[in-house]
PDB file of C-alpha atoms in Angstrom:
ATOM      1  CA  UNK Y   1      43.474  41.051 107.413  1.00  0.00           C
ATOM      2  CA  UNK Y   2      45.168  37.589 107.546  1.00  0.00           C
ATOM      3  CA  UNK Y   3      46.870  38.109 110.034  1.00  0.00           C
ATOM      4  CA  UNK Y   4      43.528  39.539 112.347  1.00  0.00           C
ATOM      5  CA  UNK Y   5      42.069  36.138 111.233  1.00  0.00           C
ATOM      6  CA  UNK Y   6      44.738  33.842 112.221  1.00  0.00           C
ATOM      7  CA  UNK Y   7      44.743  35.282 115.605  1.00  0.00           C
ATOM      8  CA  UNK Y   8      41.010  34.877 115.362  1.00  0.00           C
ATOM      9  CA  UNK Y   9      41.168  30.796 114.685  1.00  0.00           C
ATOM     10  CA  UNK Y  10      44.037  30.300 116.967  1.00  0.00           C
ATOM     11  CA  UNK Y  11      41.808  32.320 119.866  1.00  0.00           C
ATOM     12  CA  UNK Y  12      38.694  30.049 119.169  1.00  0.00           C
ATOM     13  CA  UNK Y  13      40.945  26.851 119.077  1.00  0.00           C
ATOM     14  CA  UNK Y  14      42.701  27.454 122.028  1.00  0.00           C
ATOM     15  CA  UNK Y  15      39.334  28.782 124.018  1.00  0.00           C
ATOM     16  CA  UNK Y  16      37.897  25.191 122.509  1.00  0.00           C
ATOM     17  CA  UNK Y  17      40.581  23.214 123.957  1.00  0.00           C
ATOM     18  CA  UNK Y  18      40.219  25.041 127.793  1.00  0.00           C
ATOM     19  CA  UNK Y  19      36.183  24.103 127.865  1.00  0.00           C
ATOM     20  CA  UNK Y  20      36.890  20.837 126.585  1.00  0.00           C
ATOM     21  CA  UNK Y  21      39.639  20.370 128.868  1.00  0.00           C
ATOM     22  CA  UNK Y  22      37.390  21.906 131.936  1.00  0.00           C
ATOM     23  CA  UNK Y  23      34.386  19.637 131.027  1.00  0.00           C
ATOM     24  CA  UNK Y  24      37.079  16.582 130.997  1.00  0.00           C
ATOM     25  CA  UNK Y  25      38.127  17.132 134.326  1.00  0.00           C
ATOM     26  CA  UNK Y  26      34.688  17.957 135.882  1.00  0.00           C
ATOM     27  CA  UNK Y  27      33.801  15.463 138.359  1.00  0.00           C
ATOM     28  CA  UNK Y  28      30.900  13.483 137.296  1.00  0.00           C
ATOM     29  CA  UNK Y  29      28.608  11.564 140.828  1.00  0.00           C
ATOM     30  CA  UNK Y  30      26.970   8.553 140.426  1.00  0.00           C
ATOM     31  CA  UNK Y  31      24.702   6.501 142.681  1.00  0.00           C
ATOM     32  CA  UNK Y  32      24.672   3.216 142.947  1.00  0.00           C
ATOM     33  CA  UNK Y  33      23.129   1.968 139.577  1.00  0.00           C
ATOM     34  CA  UNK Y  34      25.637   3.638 138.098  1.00  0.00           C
ATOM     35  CA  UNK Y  35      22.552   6.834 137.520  1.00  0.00           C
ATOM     36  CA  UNK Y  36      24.167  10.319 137.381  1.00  0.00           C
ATOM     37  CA  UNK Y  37      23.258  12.462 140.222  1.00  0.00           C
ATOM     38  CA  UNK Y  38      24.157  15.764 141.947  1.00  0.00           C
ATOM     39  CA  UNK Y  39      27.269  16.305 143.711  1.00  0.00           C
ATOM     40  CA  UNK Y  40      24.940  17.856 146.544  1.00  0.00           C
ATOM     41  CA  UNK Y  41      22.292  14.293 146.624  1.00  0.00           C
ATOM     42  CA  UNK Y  42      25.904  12.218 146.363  1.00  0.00           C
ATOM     43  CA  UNK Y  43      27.171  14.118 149.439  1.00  0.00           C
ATOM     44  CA  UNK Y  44      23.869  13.917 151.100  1.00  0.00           C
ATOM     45  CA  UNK Y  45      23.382  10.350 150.579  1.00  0.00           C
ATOM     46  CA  UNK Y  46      27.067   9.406 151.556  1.00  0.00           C
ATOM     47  CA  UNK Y  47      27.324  11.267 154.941  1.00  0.00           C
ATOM     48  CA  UNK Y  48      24.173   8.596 156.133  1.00  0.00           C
ATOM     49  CA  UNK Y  49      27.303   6.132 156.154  1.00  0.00           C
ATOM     50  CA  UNK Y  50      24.912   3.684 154.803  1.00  0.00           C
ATOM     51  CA  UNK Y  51      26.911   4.150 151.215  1.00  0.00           C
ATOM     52  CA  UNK Y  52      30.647   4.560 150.539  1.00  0.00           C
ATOM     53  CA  UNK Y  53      31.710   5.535 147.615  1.00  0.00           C
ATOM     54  CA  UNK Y  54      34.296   4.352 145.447  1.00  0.00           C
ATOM     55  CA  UNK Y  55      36.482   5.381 141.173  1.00  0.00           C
ATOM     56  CA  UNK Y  56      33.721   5.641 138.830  1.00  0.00           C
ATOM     57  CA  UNK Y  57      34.152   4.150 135.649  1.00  0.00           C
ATOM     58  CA  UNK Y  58      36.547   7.235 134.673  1.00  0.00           C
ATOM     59  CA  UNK Y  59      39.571   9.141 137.120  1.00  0.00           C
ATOM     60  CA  UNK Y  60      37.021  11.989 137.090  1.00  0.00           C
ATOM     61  CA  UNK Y  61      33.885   9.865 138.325  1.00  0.00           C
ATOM     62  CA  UNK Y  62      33.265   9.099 141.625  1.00  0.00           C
ATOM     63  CA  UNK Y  63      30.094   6.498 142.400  1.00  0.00           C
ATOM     64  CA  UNK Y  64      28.347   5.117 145.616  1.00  0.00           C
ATOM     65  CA  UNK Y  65      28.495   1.549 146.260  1.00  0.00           C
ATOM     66  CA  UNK Y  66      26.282  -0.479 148.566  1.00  0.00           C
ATOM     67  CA  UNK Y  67      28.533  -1.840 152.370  1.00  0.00           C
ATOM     68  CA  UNK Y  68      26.589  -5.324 152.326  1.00  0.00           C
ATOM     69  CA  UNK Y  69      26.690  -8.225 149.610  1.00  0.00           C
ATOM     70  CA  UNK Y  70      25.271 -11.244 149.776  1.00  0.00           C
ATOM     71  CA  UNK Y  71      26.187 -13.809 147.288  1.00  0.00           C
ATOM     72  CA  UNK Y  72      27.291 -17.539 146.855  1.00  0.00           C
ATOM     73  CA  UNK Y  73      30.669 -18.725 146.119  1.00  0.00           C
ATOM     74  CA  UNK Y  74      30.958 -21.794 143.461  1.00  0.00           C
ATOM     75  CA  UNK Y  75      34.316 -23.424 145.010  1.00  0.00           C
ATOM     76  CA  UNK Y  76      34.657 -22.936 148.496  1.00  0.00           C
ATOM     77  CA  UNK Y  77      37.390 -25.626 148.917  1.00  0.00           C
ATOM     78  CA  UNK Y  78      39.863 -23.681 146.531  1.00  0.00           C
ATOM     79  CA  UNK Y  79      39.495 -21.128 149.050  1.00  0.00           C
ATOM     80  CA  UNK Y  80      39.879 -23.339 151.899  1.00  0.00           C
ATOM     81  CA  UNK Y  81      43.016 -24.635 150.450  1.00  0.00           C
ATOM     82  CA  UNK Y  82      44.993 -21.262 149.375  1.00  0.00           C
ATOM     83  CA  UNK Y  83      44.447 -19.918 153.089  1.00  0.00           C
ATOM     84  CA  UNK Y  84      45.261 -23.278 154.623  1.00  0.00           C
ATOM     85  CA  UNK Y  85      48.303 -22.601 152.889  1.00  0.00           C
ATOM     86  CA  UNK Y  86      49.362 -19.678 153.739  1.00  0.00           C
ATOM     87  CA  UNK Y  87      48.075 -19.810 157.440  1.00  0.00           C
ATOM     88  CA  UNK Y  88      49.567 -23.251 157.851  1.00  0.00           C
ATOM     89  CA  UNK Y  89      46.537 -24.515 159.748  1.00  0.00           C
ATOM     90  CA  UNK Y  90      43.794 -26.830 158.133  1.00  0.00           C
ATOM     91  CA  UNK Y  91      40.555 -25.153 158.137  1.00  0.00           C
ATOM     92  CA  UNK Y  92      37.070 -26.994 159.011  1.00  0.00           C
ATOM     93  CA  UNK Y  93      35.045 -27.345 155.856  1.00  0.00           C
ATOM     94  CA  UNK Y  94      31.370 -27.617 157.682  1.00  0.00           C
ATOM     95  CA  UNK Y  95      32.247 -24.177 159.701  1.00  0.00           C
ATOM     96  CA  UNK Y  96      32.385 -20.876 158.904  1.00  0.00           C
ATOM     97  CA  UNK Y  97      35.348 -19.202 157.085  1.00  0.00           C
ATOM     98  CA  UNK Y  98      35.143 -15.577 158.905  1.00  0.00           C
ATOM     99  CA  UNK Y  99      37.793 -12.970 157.105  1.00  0.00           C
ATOM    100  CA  UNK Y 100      38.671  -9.517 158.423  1.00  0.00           C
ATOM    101  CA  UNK Y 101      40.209  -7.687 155.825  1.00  0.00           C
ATOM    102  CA  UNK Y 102      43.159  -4.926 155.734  1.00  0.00           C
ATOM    103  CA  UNK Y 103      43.340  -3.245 152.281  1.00  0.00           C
ATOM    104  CA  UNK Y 104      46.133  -1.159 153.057  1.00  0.00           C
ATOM    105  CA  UNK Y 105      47.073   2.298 154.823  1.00  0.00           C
ATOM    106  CA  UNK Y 106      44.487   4.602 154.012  1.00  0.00           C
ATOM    107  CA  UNK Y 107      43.148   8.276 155.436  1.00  0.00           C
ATOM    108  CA  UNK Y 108      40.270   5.845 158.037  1.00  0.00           C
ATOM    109  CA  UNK Y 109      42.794   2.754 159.725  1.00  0.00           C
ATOM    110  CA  UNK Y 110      45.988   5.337 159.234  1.00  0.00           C
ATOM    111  CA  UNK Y 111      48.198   6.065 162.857  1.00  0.00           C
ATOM    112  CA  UNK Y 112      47.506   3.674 165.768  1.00  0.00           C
ATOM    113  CA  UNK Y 113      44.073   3.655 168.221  1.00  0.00           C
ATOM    114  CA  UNK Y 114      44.011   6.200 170.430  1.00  0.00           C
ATOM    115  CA  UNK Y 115      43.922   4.013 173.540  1.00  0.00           C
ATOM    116  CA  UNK Y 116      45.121   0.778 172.991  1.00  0.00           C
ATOM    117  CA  UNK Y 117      44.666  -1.169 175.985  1.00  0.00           C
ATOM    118  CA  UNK Y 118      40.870  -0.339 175.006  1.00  0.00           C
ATOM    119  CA  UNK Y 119      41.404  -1.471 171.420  1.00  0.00           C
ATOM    120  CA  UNK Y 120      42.789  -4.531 172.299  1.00  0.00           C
ATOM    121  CA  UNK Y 121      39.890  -5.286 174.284  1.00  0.00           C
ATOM    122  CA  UNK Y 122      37.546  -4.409 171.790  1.00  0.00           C
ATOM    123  CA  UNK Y 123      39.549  -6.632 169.382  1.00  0.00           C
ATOM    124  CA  UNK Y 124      38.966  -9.615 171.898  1.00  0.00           C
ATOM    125  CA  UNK Y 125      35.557  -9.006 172.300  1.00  0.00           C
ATOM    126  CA  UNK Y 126      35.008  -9.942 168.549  1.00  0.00           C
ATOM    127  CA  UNK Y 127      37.005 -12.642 168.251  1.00  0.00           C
ATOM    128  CA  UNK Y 128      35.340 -14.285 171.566  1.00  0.00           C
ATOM    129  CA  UNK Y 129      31.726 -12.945 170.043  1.00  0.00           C
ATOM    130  CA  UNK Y 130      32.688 -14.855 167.183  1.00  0.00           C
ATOM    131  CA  UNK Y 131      33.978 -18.088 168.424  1.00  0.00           C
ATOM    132  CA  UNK Y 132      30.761 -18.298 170.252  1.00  0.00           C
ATOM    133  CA  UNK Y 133      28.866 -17.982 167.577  1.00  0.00           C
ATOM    134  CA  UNK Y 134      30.696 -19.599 164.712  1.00  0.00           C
ATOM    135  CA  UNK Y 135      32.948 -22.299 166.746  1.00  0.00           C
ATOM    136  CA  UNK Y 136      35.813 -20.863 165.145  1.00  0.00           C
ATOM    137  CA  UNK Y 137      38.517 -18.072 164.737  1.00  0.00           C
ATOM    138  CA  UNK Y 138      38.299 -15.253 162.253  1.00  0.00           C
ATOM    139  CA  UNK Y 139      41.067 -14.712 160.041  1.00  0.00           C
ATOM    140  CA  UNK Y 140      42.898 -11.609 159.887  1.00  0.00           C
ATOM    141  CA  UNK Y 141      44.084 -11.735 156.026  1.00  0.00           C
ATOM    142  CA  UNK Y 142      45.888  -8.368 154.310  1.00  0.00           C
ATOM    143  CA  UNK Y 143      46.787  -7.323 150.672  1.00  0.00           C
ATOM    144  CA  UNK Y 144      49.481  -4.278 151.612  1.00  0.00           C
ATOM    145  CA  UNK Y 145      51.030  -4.584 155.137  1.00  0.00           C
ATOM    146  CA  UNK Y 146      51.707  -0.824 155.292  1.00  0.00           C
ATOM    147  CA  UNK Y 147      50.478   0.378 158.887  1.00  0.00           C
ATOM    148  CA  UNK Y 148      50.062  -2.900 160.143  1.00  0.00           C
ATOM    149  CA  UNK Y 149      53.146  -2.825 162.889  1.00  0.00           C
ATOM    150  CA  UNK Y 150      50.927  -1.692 165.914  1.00  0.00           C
ATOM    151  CA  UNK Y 151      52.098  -4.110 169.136  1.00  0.00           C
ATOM    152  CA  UNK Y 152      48.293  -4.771 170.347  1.00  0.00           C
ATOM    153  CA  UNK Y 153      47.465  -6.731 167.108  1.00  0.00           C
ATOM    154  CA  UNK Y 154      50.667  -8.817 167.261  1.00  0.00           C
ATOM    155  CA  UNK Y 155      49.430  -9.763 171.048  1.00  0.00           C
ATOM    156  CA  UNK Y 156      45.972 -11.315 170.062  1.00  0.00           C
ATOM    157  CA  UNK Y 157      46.427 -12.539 166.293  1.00  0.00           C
ATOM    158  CA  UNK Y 158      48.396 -12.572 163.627  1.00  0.00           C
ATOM    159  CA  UNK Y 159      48.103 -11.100 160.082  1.00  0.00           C
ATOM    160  CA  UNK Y 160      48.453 -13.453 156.645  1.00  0.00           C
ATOM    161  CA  UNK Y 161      49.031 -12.450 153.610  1.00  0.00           C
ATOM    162  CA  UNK Y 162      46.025 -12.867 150.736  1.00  0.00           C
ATOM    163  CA  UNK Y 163      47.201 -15.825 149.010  1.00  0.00           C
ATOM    164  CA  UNK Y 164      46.986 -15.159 145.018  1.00  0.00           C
ATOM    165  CA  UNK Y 165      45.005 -12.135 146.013  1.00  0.00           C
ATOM    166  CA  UNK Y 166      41.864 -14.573 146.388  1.00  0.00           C
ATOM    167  CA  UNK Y 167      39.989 -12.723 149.002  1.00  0.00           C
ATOM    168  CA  UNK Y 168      40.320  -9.516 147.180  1.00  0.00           C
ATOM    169  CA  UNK Y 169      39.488 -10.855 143.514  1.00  0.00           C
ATOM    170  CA  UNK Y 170      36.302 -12.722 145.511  1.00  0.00           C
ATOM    171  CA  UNK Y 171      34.845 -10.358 147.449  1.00  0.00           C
ATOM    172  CA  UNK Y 172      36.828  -6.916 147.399  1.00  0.00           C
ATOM    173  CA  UNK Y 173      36.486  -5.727 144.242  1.00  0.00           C
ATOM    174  CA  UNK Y 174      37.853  -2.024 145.352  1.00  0.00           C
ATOM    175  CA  UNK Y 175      39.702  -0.629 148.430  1.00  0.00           C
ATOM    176  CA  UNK Y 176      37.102  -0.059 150.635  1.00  0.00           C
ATOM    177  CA  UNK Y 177      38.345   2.341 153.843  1.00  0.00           C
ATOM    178  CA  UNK Y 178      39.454   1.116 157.143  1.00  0.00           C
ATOM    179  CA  UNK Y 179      38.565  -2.461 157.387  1.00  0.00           C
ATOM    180  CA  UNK Y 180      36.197  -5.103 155.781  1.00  0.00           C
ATOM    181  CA  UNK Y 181      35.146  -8.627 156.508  1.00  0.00           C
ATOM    182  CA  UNK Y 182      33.490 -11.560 155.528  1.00  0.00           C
ATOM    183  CA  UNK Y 183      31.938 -14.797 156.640  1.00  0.00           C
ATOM    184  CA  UNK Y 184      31.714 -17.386 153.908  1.00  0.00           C
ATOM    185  CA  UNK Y 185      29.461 -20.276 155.579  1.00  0.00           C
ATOM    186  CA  UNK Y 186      29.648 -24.300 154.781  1.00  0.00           C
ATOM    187  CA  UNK Y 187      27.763 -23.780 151.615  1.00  0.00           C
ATOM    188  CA  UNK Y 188      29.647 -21.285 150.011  1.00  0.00           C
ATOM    189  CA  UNK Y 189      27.325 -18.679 150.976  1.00  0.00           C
ATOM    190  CA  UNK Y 190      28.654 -15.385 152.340  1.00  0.00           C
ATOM    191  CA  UNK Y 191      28.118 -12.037 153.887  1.00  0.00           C
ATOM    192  CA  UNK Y 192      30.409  -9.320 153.217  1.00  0.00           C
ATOM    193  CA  UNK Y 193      30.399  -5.894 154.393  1.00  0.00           C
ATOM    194  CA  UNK Y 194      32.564  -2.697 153.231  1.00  0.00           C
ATOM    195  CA  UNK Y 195      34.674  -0.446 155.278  1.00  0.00           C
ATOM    196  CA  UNK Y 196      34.740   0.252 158.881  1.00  0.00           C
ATOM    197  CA  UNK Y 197      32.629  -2.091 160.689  1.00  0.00           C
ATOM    198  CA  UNK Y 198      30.989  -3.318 164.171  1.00  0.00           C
ATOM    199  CA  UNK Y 199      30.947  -6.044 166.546  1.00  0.00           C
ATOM    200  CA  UNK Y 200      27.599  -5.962 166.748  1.00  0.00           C
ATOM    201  CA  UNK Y 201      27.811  -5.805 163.125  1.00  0.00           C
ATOM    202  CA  UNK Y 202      30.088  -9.111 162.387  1.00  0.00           C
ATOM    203  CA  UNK Y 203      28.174 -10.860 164.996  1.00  0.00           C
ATOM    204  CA  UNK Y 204      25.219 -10.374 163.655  1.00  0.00           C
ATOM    205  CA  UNK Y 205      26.272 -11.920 160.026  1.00  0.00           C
ATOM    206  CA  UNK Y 206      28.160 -14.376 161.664  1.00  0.00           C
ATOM    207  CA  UNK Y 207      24.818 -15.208 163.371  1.00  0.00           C
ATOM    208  CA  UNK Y 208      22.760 -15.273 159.757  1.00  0.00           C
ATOM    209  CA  UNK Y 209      25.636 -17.225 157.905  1.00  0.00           C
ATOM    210  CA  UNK Y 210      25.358 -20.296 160.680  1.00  0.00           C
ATOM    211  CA  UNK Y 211      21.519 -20.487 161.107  1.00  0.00           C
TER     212      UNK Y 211
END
């Protein structure tokens, strides 16, 4: 009899342990006010590209997160001075500060373009699109260098280093796929947007930041 109710306890314990264990590792959605949701109405709302999403909270959550911010920056020159550093070119405090940033190698900017005379072109095209607008260069800033040895970037700009991580801690709070930018204006003001991006799409914050 003891022994039919040992093996009793021991089966409830163990089946205890698997559900609790299953319900751990269920993956939990969230939108972007951190409000539960279905996996389906996550998937949905994601494949709009409007959204990406990004860790939840927990290694089992997964949550959507907006691909614009607006906000305002409360020292601008500390900014101005740790890229001027690194860069080793003195940056123009009533212009623009526009930032393309490389997070590292990742499933969306992994392997080279597959035509690169036309990606080099297309990577001119926004640098000239925003020199016209902004009277001024963007910045090509990364935190991992990982996948950054392609030849056609090498020919039209060069990639820096985040100094101290500062463009990350400011505005990139998570790695957000491909590429990201932002244009901080005079004021501290800026306009950042998430993941693959654009020109139209720079340009056209560029354009907001400087009128």
């Amino acid at each position: 009899m003891k022994k039919i109710l040992l093996t009793l306890i021991l089966g409830i314990l163990i089946y205890s342990c698997s559900v609790t264990k299953t319900g751990t590792n269920k993956t939990r959605y969230f939108n972007e006010n951190n409000l539960e949701i279905s996996k389906s109405k996550f998937n949905r709302i994601r494949s709009t590209n409007k959204m990406l999403d990004i860790p939840g909270d927990s290694v089992n959550h997964k949550k959507l997160t907006v691909r614009e911010k607006r906000g305002k920056i409360s020292n601008r020159n500390n900014l101005e001075v740790l890229l001027e550093n690194q860069i080793n070119k003195e940056l123009e405090s009533n212009k623009p500060i526009v930032i393309v940033y490389y997070p590292g190698e990742d499933s969306c900017n992994k392997g080279g373009p597959a035509d690169p005379v036309m990606h080099k072109n297309y990577l001119k095209e926004i640098i000239k699109g925003i020199y016209n607008i902004t009277n001024t260069n963007p910045l090509f800033i990364y935190k991992d260098y990982k996948g950054l040895e392609n030849k056609s970037y090498k020919e039209i700009f060069t990639w820096h280093k985040d100094p101290n991580q500062i463009v990350e801690k400011l505005f990139f709070k998570y790695h957000y796929p491909c590429y990201s930018y932002v244009i901080v204006g005079a004021n501290g003001e800026y306009i950042s947007y998430f993941g693959e991006f654009t020109k139209e799409s720079i340009w056209n914050s560029a354009y907001e930041i400087v009128n």
